[in-house]
Structure formats: structure tokens, C-alpha cells
Amino acid sequence: MNSPPARPDGDARVIADSLDQPELFGELYQRHAAVIHRYAARRLGEEAAEDITADTFLSAFRTRRRYDLARPDARPWLYGISANLIGKQRRAEVRALRALARTGVDPVAASWTDRSDSRVTAHAVQGPLAGALAGLSRGDRDVLLLVAWADLGYQEVAEALSIPVGTVRSRLNRARRKVRHALGGVDPTLVHDATEMIGHG
């Protein structure tokens, strides 16, 4: 005797239910808009983050029928949409990172710089780190920042970017190697702490 298919859990349930009741999709927004906004703000600044967040959820709503309901957590999917939208503004991101690397001044992060004493310690790596991030390919930067800022695991990054886990590993290793070199041998796993202060990072 066959059992009925399992009812989706978590975010997948919300997405499935929203197919018949579109207003329920707002629950997904309530759950995840803040983290998507924070990620976009770190990469492109506060003003652009508003648009990226809105466009991420609009795109998610429009394509929700294609969502894999076997995945209860929609965060990787939403981060993937966000990363693609940010990628369309790659020039602006790279330009801001290069300006930060050159001058050490980040207008995007200006409001963040006095938030804690730990930022003073990280200040020394701000320029080199921004330069290293600007020098990464889009794919390598997306992987590194999804791990460092979105706190996604390898499998989640693979789902977000629709790439194999092996590609995530190779891109992350390459990005870490370049960051380590730019920071004079500093452990690139510290990129999470240091990039907190650079605003797009």
C-alpha cells in the first residue's frame, strides 16, 4: 500500500500553499527579507539593497512553481536569486571595492565603522581585503561571500548558485588563496570578521 506523498515542511510548505493562495507568500518575505537585505547591503550598499531585496522576492514569487518542494529551507534559493541580481550590478560592486582598496574610505560602510572596537583591529586589512574581493571573478566572489556573509554551507551554496558542490569547493579554495595572499598570509577564514566592517563586506 502506497502512502500519500509527504506534505512539504518549512518554507517549502509556504511556497506550495502560495500556489493556491498567493497572499501566503508574504510569510516567506517575513522570514527571510532581513537576511537577504543585509547580504545585499554588504555587497552594494543600503540604497541598492532595498531594490535587490524587493526584486529577489518578486522573482521568487514569479518562479515559485519551479521551486523544489523537497527542500524545506528556501534561503539558498533566495540567496541565489539575490546573487544573480547583484551580479547584474557587478561593475558598481567592483568599482566600490577598488575605491575602498585605494583610499581606505568606504562611503557605503561609513555608518558601520564605529559600531564596535573590534572594527579598529580589522581596519588594517580593509583596503587589501577590498582589493582582493574586487579582483575575484564573480563566481569566486559569490561563493566566498555566500559562505562568509550568508553563513551557507557548501551544499547550500551549490543549491543557491546551481553549481556542483565540487565547484563550490574549488572556487572557495581559489578565493581563499587569493584573499590570503592579499592579506599577507592572514588566515582567510577570518574574512568573515574583517569583512563585517567594509560595508559591502
mmCIF file with all atom_site columns, C-alpha atoms in Angstrom, residues 30 65 115 118 127 133 151 153 157 170:
data_model
loop_
_atom_site.group_PDB
_atom_site.id
_atom_site.type_symbol
_atom_site.label_atom_id
_atom_site.label_alt_id
_atom_site.label_comp_id
_atom_site.label_asym_id
_atom_site.label_entity_id
_atom_site.label_seq_id
_atom_site.pdbx_PDB_ins_code
_atom_site.Cartn_x
_atom_site.Cartn_y
_atom_site.Cartn_z
_atom_site.occupancy
_atom_site.B_iso_or_equiv
_atom_site.pdbx_formal_charge
_atom_site.auth_seq_id
_atom_site.auth_comp_id
_atom_site.auth_asym_id
_atom_site.auth_atom_id
_atom_site.pdbx_PDB_model_num
ATOM 1  C CA . GLN A 1 30  ? 8.681  37.919 6.707  1.00 0.00 ? 30  GLN A CA 1
ATOM 2  C CA . ARG A 1 65  ? 6.098  26.936 -9.233 1.00 0.00 ? 65  ARG A CA 1
ATOM 3  C CA . ARG A 1 115 ? 29.839 50.100 15.785 1.00 0.00 ? 115 ARG A CA 1
ATOM 4  C CA . SER A 1 118 ? 36.819 45.079 17.012 1.00 0.00 ? 118 SER A CA 1
ATOM 5  C CA . GLY A 1 127 ? 41.953 48.048 1.846  1.00 0.00 ? 127 GLY A CA 1
ATOM 6  C CA . LEU A 1 133 ? 37.451 40.875 -3.337 1.00 0.00 ? 133 LEU A CA 1
ATOM 7  C CA . ASP A 1 151 ? 26.717 31.578 6.505  1.00 0.00 ? 151 ASP A CA 1
ATOM 8  C CA . GLY A 1 153 ? 27.289 25.513 3.836  1.00 0.00 ? 153 GLY A CA 1
ATOM 9  C CA . VAL A 1 157 ? 25.873 27.432 -1.867 1.00 0.00 ? 157 VAL A CA 1
ATOM 10 C CA . SER A 1 170 ? 37.319 24.731 -5.883 1.00 0.00 ? 170 SER A CA 1
#
